Tab-separated table of C-alpha atoms (C1' of nucleotides) in Angstrom:
chain	number	residue	atom	x	y	z
A	102	MET	CA	74.269	118.534	129.463
A	103	PRO	CA	76.332	117.656	132.575
A	104	HIS	CA	72.850	116.039	133.872
A	105	LEU	CA	71.776	114.148	130.524
A	106	SER	CA	75.147	112.465	130.816
A	107	LEU	CA	74.774	111.192	135.215
A	108	PHE	CA	71.245	110.234	133.485
A	109	LEU	CA	72.587	108.240	131.032
A	110	SER	CA	74.881	106.871	133.168
A	111	ASN	CA	72.563	105.515	135.309
A	112	LEU	CA	70.317	104.120	132.567
A	113	ILE	CA	73.150	102.631	130.303
A	114	ALA	CA	73.823	100.853	134.823
A	115	LEU	CA	70.583	99.812	134.580
A	116	LEU	CA	70.221	98.034	130.840
A	117	SER	CA	73.566	96.644	131.866
A	118	ASN	CA	72.185	94.589	134.974
A	119	TYR	CA	68.339	93.792	132.333
A	120	LYS	CA	71.003	92.517	130.181
A	121	SER	CA	72.517	90.358	132.705
A	122	GLN	CA	70.013	89.390	133.736
A	123	SER	CA	67.661	88.535	131.450
A	124	SER	CA	70.082	87.480	128.626
A	125	PHE	CA	69.441	90.430	126.331
A	126	ASP	CA	70.720	89.688	122.651
A	127	SER	CA	71.104	93.260	121.315
A	128	LYS	CA	71.316	91.210	117.852
A	129	SER	CA	67.565	89.635	118.274
A	130	LYS	CA	64.843	90.971	117.147
A	131	PRO	CA	63.550	94.547	119.324
A	132	SER	CA	62.423	93.859	122.561
A	133	ASP	CA	60.161	96.018	124.510
A	134	LEU	CA	63.642	97.181	126.753
A	135	GLN	CA	64.649	98.839	123.173
A	136	LEU	CA	61.581	100.456	121.630
A	137	HIS	CA	60.867	101.637	125.575
A	138	ILE	CA	64.282	103.185	125.563
A	139	LYS	CA	64.017	105.486	121.894
A	140	PHE	CA	63.130	109.050	123.288
A	141	ASP	CA	66.067	109.603	121.653
A	142	ASN	CA	67.599	107.240	118.482
A	143	ASN	CA	70.788	108.815	118.946
A	144	ILE	CA	71.055	108.026	122.298
A	145	SER	CA	69.320	104.093	122.150
A	146	CYS	CA	72.119	103.267	119.385
A	147	ALA	CA	74.871	103.994	122.089
A	148	THR	CA	73.018	102.825	125.249
A	149	ALA	CA	70.847	99.502	124.623
A	150	GLU	CA	74.427	97.875	123.953
A	151	MET	CA	77.289	96.849	126.108
A	152	GLY	CA	80.657	97.063	124.966
A	153	ARG	CA	80.749	98.290	121.650
A	154	ALA	CA	77.336	99.900	120.622
A	155	PRO	CA	76.863	99.728	116.961
A	156	CYS	CA	76.652	102.860	115.011
A	157	CYS	CA	72.947	103.150	114.860
A	158	ASP	CA	70.008	101.223	115.465
A	159	LYS	CA	69.194	99.107	113.032
A	160	ASN	CA	65.831	98.135	113.359
A	161	GLY	CA	64.084	99.586	110.569
A	162	LEU	CA	66.820	100.800	109.073
A	163	LYS	CA	67.242	99.907	105.255
A	164	LYS	CA	70.009	98.275	103.982
A	165	GLY	CA	71.708	97.297	100.573
A	166	PRO	CA	71.362	99.037	97.617
A	167	TRP	CA	70.874	102.232	97.601
A	168	THR	CA	68.333	104.210	95.416
A	169	THR	CA	68.046	107.834	93.558
A	170	GLU	CA	65.551	108.949	95.766
A	171	GLU	CA	68.492	108.460	98.583
A	172	ASP	CA	71.223	109.558	96.511
A	173	ALA	CA	69.179	112.760	95.310
A	174	LEU	CA	68.207	113.286	99.342
A	175	LEU	CA	71.771	112.613	100.839
A	176	VAL	CA	73.070	114.554	98.547
A	177	ASP	CA	70.135	118.070	98.973
A	178	TYR	CA	71.592	117.561	102.947
A	179	MET	CA	75.899	117.683	102.307
A	180	GLN	CA	74.487	120.193	99.853
A	181	LYS	CA	73.488	122.811	102.683
A	182	HIS	CA	74.699	121.133	105.776
A	183	GLY	CA	78.123	120.126	103.898
A	184	PRO	CA	80.175	116.823	106.595
A	185	GLY	CA	79.060	115.861	109.945
A	186	ASN	CA	77.549	114.567	112.600
A	187	TRP	CA	76.543	111.637	110.341
A	188	ARG	CA	75.015	110.342	113.082
A	189	ASN	CA	72.109	113.291	113.009
A	190	LEU	CA	72.050	112.935	109.409
A	191	PRO	CA	69.636	110.490	108.487
A	192	LYS	CA	67.398	111.409	110.285
A	193	ASN	CA	67.704	115.078	109.329
A	194	ALA	CA	67.998	114.238	105.968
A	195	GLY	CA	64.897	112.606	106.276
A	196	LEU	CA	66.373	108.586	105.232
A	197	GLU	CA	66.441	105.460	107.213
A	198	ARG	CA	69.468	104.822	106.517
A	199	CYS	CA	72.549	104.009	109.272
A	200	GLY	CA	74.526	107.219	109.175
A	201	LYS	CA	77.481	104.965	108.722
A	202	SER	CA	75.287	103.958	105.587
A	203	CYS	CA	75.241	107.652	104.843
A	204	ARG	CA	78.898	107.892	105.022
A	205	LEU	CA	80.424	105.457	103.489
A	206	ARG	CA	77.293	106.683	100.466
A	207	TRP	CA	78.620	109.994	99.980
A	208	THR	CA	82.137	109.514	100.573
A	209	ASN	CA	83.291	106.370	97.685
A	210	TYR	CA	80.147	107.230	95.905
A	211	LEU	CA	77.944	111.225	95.794
A	212	ARG	CA	81.268	113.082	96.714
A	213	PRO	CA	81.689	115.209	93.644
A	214	ASP	CA	85.012	115.105	93.709
A	215	ILE	CA	85.144	110.907	93.185
A	216	LYS	CA	87.311	110.332	89.238
A	217	ARG	CA	85.169	107.578	88.094
A	218	GLY	CA	85.461	105.711	85.658
A	219	ARG	CA	88.953	103.537	85.088
A	220	PHE	CA	91.826	103.506	86.567
A	221	SER	CA	94.626	105.247	83.902
A	222	PHE	CA	98.488	103.605	83.420
A	223	GLU	CA	99.487	105.873	86.390
A	224	GLU	CA	97.741	105.860	88.861
A	225	GLU	CA	98.130	101.953	88.488
A	226	GLU	CA	101.582	102.125	89.073
A	227	THR	CA	101.721	104.698	91.242
A	228	ILE	CA	98.695	101.959	93.437
A	229	ILE	CA	101.587	99.230	92.968
A	230	GLN	CA	104.903	101.493	94.652
A	231	LEU	CA	102.791	102.479	97.101
A	232	HIS	CA	101.397	99.333	98.290
A	233	SER	CA	105.116	97.582	98.340
A	234	ILE	CA	106.038	99.832	100.877
A	235	LEU	CA	102.330	100.723	103.066
A	236	GLY	CA	101.026	97.165	102.240
A	237	ASN	CA	97.285	97.418	102.506
A	238	LYS	CA	96.747	101.071	103.575
A	239	TRP	CA	93.881	102.111	101.367
A	240	SER	CA	93.689	105.348	101.984
A	241	ALA	CA	97.089	106.496	103.068
A	242	ILE	CA	96.877	104.695	98.543
A	243	ALA	CA	93.965	106.483	98.874
A	244	ALA	CA	95.211	110.414	99.959
A	245	ARG	CA	98.039	109.832	97.062
A	246	LEU	CA	95.226	109.453	94.180
A	247	PRO	CA	92.671	112.488	93.452
A	248	GLY	CA	89.847	111.706	93.474
A	249	ARG	CA	89.976	107.515	93.393
A	250	THR	CA	88.508	106.148	96.911
A	251	ASP	CA	89.859	104.057	99.495
A	252	ASN	CA	87.473	101.815	98.414
A	253	GLU	CA	87.939	101.949	95.000
A	254	ILE	CA	91.709	101.117	94.879
A	255	LYS	CA	91.443	98.146	97.328
A	256	ASN	CA	88.223	96.332	94.785
A	257	TYR	CA	90.315	97.828	92.065
A	258	TRP	CA	94.167	95.975	94.398
A	259	ASN	CA	92.502	92.925	95.104
A	260	THR	CA	89.683	92.195	91.145
A	261	HIS	CA	92.773	93.164	88.833
A	262	ILE	CA	96.621	94.183	90.607
A	263	ARG	CA	96.466	90.981	92.836
A	264	LYS	CA	96.178	88.948	90.079
A	265	ARG	CA	97.852	89.914	87.756
A	266	LEU	CA	100.452	90.041	90.081
A	267	LEU	CA	99.720	86.876	90.863
A	268	LYS	CA	99.790	85.372	87.298
A	269	MET	CA	103.564	86.712	86.834
A	270	GLY	CA	105.351	84.939	90.048
A	271	ILE	CA	104.878	88.265	91.948
A	272	ASP	CA	103.637	87.749	95.431
A	273	PRO	CA	101.133	90.617	95.820
A	274	VAL	CA	101.838	91.352	99.638
A	275	THR	CA	105.555	90.850	99.670
A	276	HIS	CA	106.188	92.070	96.019
A	277	ALA	CA	109.033	89.486	95.347
A	278	PRO	CA	108.705	86.709	92.758
A	279	ARG	CA	107.636	83.515	94.046
A	280	ILE	CA	108.449	81.084	91.732
A	281	ASP	CA	105.145	78.764	93.459
A	282	LEU	CA	103.364	81.828	92.490
A	283	LEU	CA	104.649	81.859	88.688
A	284	ASP	CA	102.511	81.187	85.810
A	285	LEU	CA	104.876	79.705	83.482
A	286	SER	CA	103.032	79.383	80.667
A	287	SER	CA	103.274	83.593	80.752
A	288	ILE	CA	106.831	83.707	80.598
A	289	LEU	CA	106.304	81.368	77.566
A	290	SER	CA	103.684	83.052	76.480
A	291	SER	CA	105.923	85.911	76.129
A	292	TYR	CA	109.144	84.752	75.070
A	293	MET	CA	107.416	82.579	72.127
A	294	CYS	CA	105.626	86.103	71.300
A	295	ASN	CA	109.144	87.188	70.261
A	296	ASN	CA	109.968	89.023	73.022
A	297	PRO	CA	112.973	87.437	74.597
A	298	ALA	CA	113.104	90.670	76.666
A	299	ALA	CA	110.751	89.876	78.381
A	300	ALA	CA	110.371	86.507	79.153
A	301	LEU	CA	114.748	87.738	80.338
A	302	LEU	CA	112.510	89.448	82.368
A	303	ASN	CA	110.360	86.627	84.458
A	304	LEU	CA	113.353	84.417	84.215
A	305	SER	CA	115.561	87.317	86.076
A	306	SER	CA	112.715	88.015	88.485
A	307	LEU	CA	113.227	84.007	89.767
A	308	LEU	CA	116.441	84.420	89.929
A	309	SER	CA	116.954	87.522	91.999
A	310	SER	CA	114.272	85.886	94.282
A	311	THR	CA	116.457	83.201	94.684
A	312	GLN	CA	118.029	85.173	98.006
A	313	GLN	CA	116.392	83.855	100.353
A	314	GLN	CA	117.386	81.318	102.386
A	315	GLN	CA	115.617	78.422	99.947
A	316	PRO	CA	115.948	78.333	96.536
A	317	LEU	CA	112.693	78.775	94.562
A	318	VAL	CA	114.122	78.154	91.733
A	319	ASN	CA	113.440	74.849	90.375
A	320	PRO	CA	116.940	73.593	88.276
A	321	GLU	CA	115.068	72.279	86.250
A	322	LEU	CA	112.847	74.883	85.357
A	323	LEU	CA	115.788	76.376	84.135
A	324	ARG	CA	117.106	74.412	82.546
A	325	LEU	CA	113.976	74.104	80.422
A	326	ALA	CA	113.405	78.339	80.279
A	327	THR	CA	117.006	78.529	78.949
A	328	ASN	CA	115.669	75.547	75.662
A	329	LEU	CA	113.674	77.656	74.931
A	330	LEU	CA	115.858	80.446	74.934
A	331	SER	CA	117.807	78.259	72.455
A	332	ILE	CA	115.149	76.835	71.126
A	333	LYS	CA	114.432	80.568	69.556
A	334	HIS	CA	117.739	81.413	68.890
A	335	GLU	CA	118.189	78.040	66.606
A	336	ASN	CA	114.456	78.146	65.436
A	337	PRO	CA	113.377	81.519	65.399
A	338	GLU	CA	111.282	80.678	62.529
A	339	LEU	CA	108.730	78.684	64.884
A	340	CYS	CA	108.307	82.103	67.336
A	341	SER	CA	106.103	83.812	64.753
A	342	GLN	CA	103.392	85.695	66.449
A	343	ASN	CA	100.898	83.506	66.137
A	344	TYR	CA	102.295	80.888	67.463
A	345	ASN	CA	99.211	79.797	70.333
A	346	LEU	CA	100.164	78.488	73.089
A	347	HIS	CA	98.892	74.325	72.800
A	348	ASP	CA	102.199	75.000	70.150
A	349	GLN	CA	103.966	75.916	72.894
A	350	ASN	CA	103.455	73.687	75.084
A	351	GLN	CA	104.039	70.978	72.709
A	352	LEU	CA	106.940	72.310	72.025
A	353	CYS	CA	107.861	72.316	75.737
A	354	ASN	CA	106.879	68.867	75.950
A	355	SER	CA	109.403	68.022	72.873
A	356	GLN	CA	111.865	69.726	73.820
A	357	GLN	CA	111.486	68.006	77.508
A	358	GLN	CA	112.446	65.023	75.740
A	359	ASN	CA	114.797	65.456	73.384
A	360	SER	CA	115.216	66.341	76.978
A	361	GLN	CA	118.011	67.950	78.507
A	362	VAL	CA	119.395	70.132	75.302
A	363	LEU	CA	121.353	72.367	77.003
A	364	PRO	CA	122.495	74.988	75.375
A	365	SER	CA	125.453	74.784	72.976
A	366	LEU	CA	126.058	77.958	72.089
A	367	GLN	CA	128.674	80.007	75.035
A	368	SER	CA	126.884	83.161	75.216
A	369	HIS	CA	123.684	80.194	76.570
A	370	ASP	CA	126.601	78.136	77.973
A	371	GLN	CA	126.817	81.592	80.563
A	372	LEU	CA	123.228	82.421	81.342
A	373	GLN	CA	123.860	78.417	82.192
A	374	ASN	CA	126.487	79.592	84.493
A	375	LEU	CA	124.374	81.669	85.557
A	376	ILE	CA	121.241	80.116	86.129
A	377	GLN	CA	123.120	77.312	87.865
A	378	GLY	CA	124.990	78.932	90.282
A	379	ASP	CA	125.106	79.910	93.820
A	380	PHE	CA	121.168	81.629	92.880
A	381	SER	CA	122.603	85.139	93.907
A	382	VAL	CA	122.348	87.186	90.779
A	383	ASP	CA	123.537	90.719	92.055
A	384	VAL	CA	123.549	93.377	89.552
A	385	ALA	CA	126.611	91.992	88.022
A	386	LYS	CA	125.293	89.214	87.065
A	387	MET	CA	122.602	90.802	85.708
A	388	LYS	CA	124.379	93.607	83.633
A	389	GLN	CA	126.368	90.695	82.486
A	390	LEU	CA	122.884	88.846	81.504
A	391	MET	CA	121.923	91.114	79.322
A	392	GLN	CA	125.181	91.622	77.896
A	393	VAL	CA	124.815	87.978	76.871
A	394	ILE	CA	121.258	88.632	75.643
A	395	ASN	CA	122.650	92.182	74.335
A	396	ALA	CA	125.508	90.050	72.146
A	397	GLU	CA	123.099	87.186	71.076
A	398	GLY	CA	121.201	90.094	68.587
A	399	TYR	CA	118.073	89.815	71.367
A	400	SER	CA	118.018	93.701	71.935
A	401	PRO	CA	120.484	96.464	71.282
A	402	ASN	CA	119.200	97.829	74.653
A	403	MET	CA	119.826	95.121	77.106
A	404	THR	CA	122.343	97.245	78.665
A	405	ASN	CA	119.724	100.029	79.364
A	406	PHE	CA	116.989	97.758	80.403
A	407	ASN	CA	116.732	97.215	84.148
A	408	CYS	CA	115.254	93.872	85.083
A	409	PRO	CA	113.899	93.544	89.338
A	410	THR	CA	116.810	93.048	90.889
A	411	VAL	CA	117.025	92.497	94.844
A	412	SER	CA	120.266	92.276	96.441
A	413	GLN	CA	118.344	91.229	99.589
A	414	GLU	CA	115.482	89.860	101.308
A	415	ASN	CA	112.472	91.310	99.267
A	416	MET	CA	111.217	92.649	102.289
A	417	VAL	CA	108.292	95.097	102.855
A	418	PRO	CA	106.699	96.190	106.445
A	419	SER	CA	103.933	96.224	107.124
A	420	ASN	CA	103.952	98.534	109.740
A	421	PHE	CA	106.201	100.982	107.184
A	422	GLY	CA	104.795	103.983	109.781
A	423	ALA	CA	106.297	102.475	112.627
A	424	ASP	CA	109.640	101.146	111.755
A	425	HIS	CA	110.840	103.309	109.141
A	426	GLU	CA	114.821	100.935	109.428
A	427	THR	CA	112.730	97.825	108.065
A	428	ALA	CA	114.498	97.003	104.640
A	429	VAL	CA	112.602	97.760	101.854
A	430	CYS	CA	113.672	95.746	98.957
A	431	GLN	CA	110.511	95.965	96.122
A	432	PRO	CA	111.226	94.684	92.537
A	433	SER	CA	110.012	97.546	90.058
A	434	TYR	CA	108.615	96.658	87.143
A	435	VAL	CA	108.752	97.500	83.810
A	436	PRO	CA	105.779	97.657	82.011
A	437	CYS	CA	106.580	98.757	78.163
A	438	THR	CA	104.103	98.766	75.117
A	439	THR	CA	103.983	95.092	73.614
A	440	SER	CA	105.553	94.659	70.346
A	441	SER	CA	106.715	91.810	68.261
A	442	ASP	CA	109.641	93.868	68.107
A	443	PRO	CA	112.362	93.053	70.087
A	444	THR	CA	114.757	95.992	70.732
A	445	ASN	CA	111.635	97.933	71.462
A	446	VAL	CA	112.779	98.052	74.841
A	447	PRO	CA	113.158	101.585	77.521
A	448	ASP	CA	115.420	103.306	77.553
A	449	LEU	CA	116.651	103.976	81.080
A	450	PRO	CA	119.129	106.337	83.063
A	451	GLU	CA	122.114	104.449	83.925
A	452	ASN	CA	121.700	105.048	87.151
A	453	TYR	CA	118.566	103.150	87.094
A	454	PHE	CA	120.020	99.639	87.860
A	455	GLN	CA	121.680	101.573	91.155
A	456	SER	CA	119.156	102.635	92.243
A	457	LEU	CA	117.382	99.275	92.658
A	458	ASN	CA	120.008	97.887	94.125
A	459	TYR	CA	118.356	98.334	97.891
A	460	ASN	CA	120.614	96.280	99.967
A	461	ARG	CA	119.301	95.523	103.329
A	462	SER	CA	123.212	95.276	105.084
A	463	SER	CA	123.532	99.299	103.900
A	464	ASP	CA	121.325	101.426	105.346
A	465	PHE	CA	118.035	101.939	103.924
A	466	SER	CA	115.990	105.842	103.470
A	467	PHE	CA	112.788	106.793	102.232
A	468	ASP	CA	115.407	108.526	99.827
A	469	SER	CA	116.284	105.086	98.569
A	470	VAL	CA	112.563	103.995	97.648
A	471	MET	CA	112.096	107.396	95.888
A	472	SER	CA	114.750	108.461	94.216
A	473	THR	CA	113.114	106.069	91.421
A	474	PRO	CA	112.960	108.717	88.608
A	475	TYR	CA	109.315	109.602	86.869
A	476	SER	CA	108.856	109.061	83.427
A	477	SER	CA	105.924	109.067	82.954
A	478	PRO	CA	104.998	111.611	79.732
A	479	THR	CA	101.769	112.074	81.824
A	480	GLY	CA	100.971	113.205	85.086
A	481	LEU	CA	98.859	112.083	86.992
A	482	ASN	CA	96.200	113.804	87.458
A	483	SER	CA	96.250	113.778	83.437
A	484	SER	CA	94.209	112.028	80.983
A	485	GLY	CA	96.239	109.479	80.334
A	486	THR	CA	96.147	106.532	78.429
A	487	TYR	CA	93.487	104.315	80.036
A	488	ILE	CA	94.844	101.119	80.547
A	489	ASN	CA	91.849	98.856	79.758
A	490	SER	CA	91.067	101.578	77.158
A	491	SER	CA	90.756	98.408	74.548
A	492	THR	CA	90.246	95.169	75.317
A	493	GLU	CA	90.395	93.576	78.731
A	494	ASP	CA	92.755	91.084	77.120
A	495	GLU	CA	95.116	93.278	75.499
A	496	LYS	CA	95.416	95.458	79.168
A	497	GLU	CA	96.619	92.289	80.231
A	498	SER	CA	98.956	91.815	77.260
A	499	TYR	CA	99.973	95.998	77.981
A	500	CYS	CA	100.539	95.330	80.976
A	501	SER	CA	102.373	91.876	81.377
A	502	ASP	CA	105.708	91.887	79.742
A	503	TRP	CA	107.480	94.099	81.307
A	504	TRP	CA	107.120	96.047	85.073
A	505	LYS	CA	108.285	99.709	86.195
A	506	PHE	CA	106.563	101.200	89.308
A	507	GLU	CA	107.428	104.973	89.202
A	508	ILE	CA	105.402	107.013	91.802
A	509	PRO	CA	105.151	110.773	90.413
A	510	GLU	CA	106.740	112.635	92.803
A	511	SER	CA	103.967	115.010	93.095
A	512	ALA	CA	102.252	111.273	94.612
A	513	LEU	CA	104.122	110.973	97.194
A	514	ASP	CA	105.313	113.480	99.403
A	515	ILE	CA	106.903	111.683	102.713
A	516	ASN	CA	105.901	113.900	104.717
A	517	ASP	CA	102.639	113.171	104.022
A	518	ILE	CA	102.840	109.344	104.734
A	519	MET	CA	104.851	109.462	107.575
B	234	DA	C1'	66.550	80.099	75.970
B	235	DA	C1'	67.990	78.529	80.243
B	236	DA	C1'	71.549	76.852	84.064
B	237	DC	C1'	75.287	77.825	85.756
B	238	DG	C1'	79.771	79.784	87.388
B	239	DC	C1'	82.554	83.865	87.716
B	240	DC	C1'	84.053	88.912	88.408
B	241	DG	C1'	83.157	93.061	90.385
B	242	DC	C1'	82.001	95.897	92.369
B	243	DA	C1'	78.840	98.788	95.908
B	244	DA	C1'	77.308	97.970	100.198
B	245	DC	C1'	78.121	96.120	104.686
B	246	DC	C1'	80.309	94.585	109.229
B	247	DG	C1'	83.795	94.593	113.273
B	248	DC	C1'	87.407	96.863	115.021
B	249	DC	C1'	89.732	101.115	116.586
B	250	DG	C1'	91.672	105.644	117.867
B	251	DA	C1'	90.980	110.081	118.812
B	252	DG	C1'	88.843	113.178	121.188
B	253	DG	C1'	85.041	114.439	124.159
B	254	DT	C1'	83.102	113.934	128.862
C	83	DA	C1'	90.955	107.246	134.910
C	84	DA	C1'	86.797	105.035	132.852
C	85	DC	C1'	83.817	106.426	129.588
C	86	DC	C1'	81.486	106.645	125.391
C	87	DT	C1'	80.730	108.955	120.643
C	88	DC	C1'	82.112	109.407	115.974
C	89	DG	C1'	84.368	108.691	112.350
C	90	DG	C1'	87.870	106.383	109.384
C	91	DC	C1'	89.869	101.903	108.222
C	92	DG	C1'	90.533	96.550	105.852
C	93	DG	C1'	88.725	93.071	105.414
C	94	DT	C1'	84.086	91.066	103.778
C	95	DT	C1'	79.599	89.822	101.895
C	96	DG	C1'	76.160	90.073	98.951
C	97	DC	C1'	73.562	90.840	94.159
C	98	DG	C1'	74.381	91.708	90.038
C	99	DG	C1'	76.543	91.673	85.307
C	100	DC	C1'	78.490	88.223	81.628
C	101	DG	C1'	80.243	84.845	79.618
C	102	DT	C1'	79.587	79.715	79.119
C	103	DT	C1'	77.057	75.736	78.319
DNA sequence: AAACGCCGCAACCGCCGAGGT
DNA sequence: AACCTCGGCGGTTGCGGCGTT
């Protein structure tokens, strides 16, 4: 209706003048002017304030948690009319809510296809992998997780995954290992819990992080770590399952006091050399490291074990969609079951290690990222094992030892992302 | 039992882009 | 071309639940 538009335009101009002359503050209590123009609630919200208009007139509208009655009204309306025209919805549905609030309530909570409950392990894998690619594009991530909302994923990331990555010494923004974020005790804990492979995983994370210009690894820290490996080898009885952190710290301190007790075994010398080298641990060195460990009998399968390996800077584009040429180097974290058996490490394809060797100088493509095989036994929509199906502590333990994030092909279609 | 602090999550806020006029 | 509406998005807030002291 053109005449209405013209009328509104004139009204806007009028209001604009009025506003400038009377220092009208749209955020203050409702003024006579606002009440005056409320001939149509849907129009007033846009016209009462120039510049950015509020989604609706908030005066008299309810805020805060939704009641069951309100939910019922909204659900009933949505079932009858479907989504759309959120601005008019509250009035038509008999709700004293902002249209935006209704939309959020529907999309984030009331929508029938929303999957409630805890995130499955596969879902968490997918989230982390997608985040490493897409960054905080929660809606894009949510699009790959049926039944999950962006808000839910965002909250889950901020409250669970982010903290866990930080605890592991992994920058949740870049997904790169960072020594300054690392909780060393987790390394020691992993190690002391008869899981030297896990400790090595963390250690290797430190090593791989040194690809950056300034080495992040404190040599003293690494010396300590390697000392611990030596201790483990020479005093296996010290490393029982029930060894608590307090004892670990004591042991740690005593070793520091004994000080500079470098590993005497050749293998440990090799390890030390690796650590004290140029800090540029590439695939070959990592394999060498694994062979050393393997030779020491820590794990017969270690050659198949793949640590986070980054050949160059760990780079994750924030503007992934805009610049596909940007190199992406991301570690792959391998979650395994917590086991006292250090040989219980995952068997992975031989080429898996190679697939992680992203090199910035080489042509990066999505394929290199997406080539990571999906080995999860269950599909995304399966009733997979819920990571916090047991206690939270168990979950933390379960998730902190070994990490590998792989994307189910069904959940990641590059064309969709693009 | 009360006080306090932490944590998780639902909801809100402000900004933005697409599409329409 | 300019402006507006609408819906979507990411960041942030605030409240309730829970554990600890």
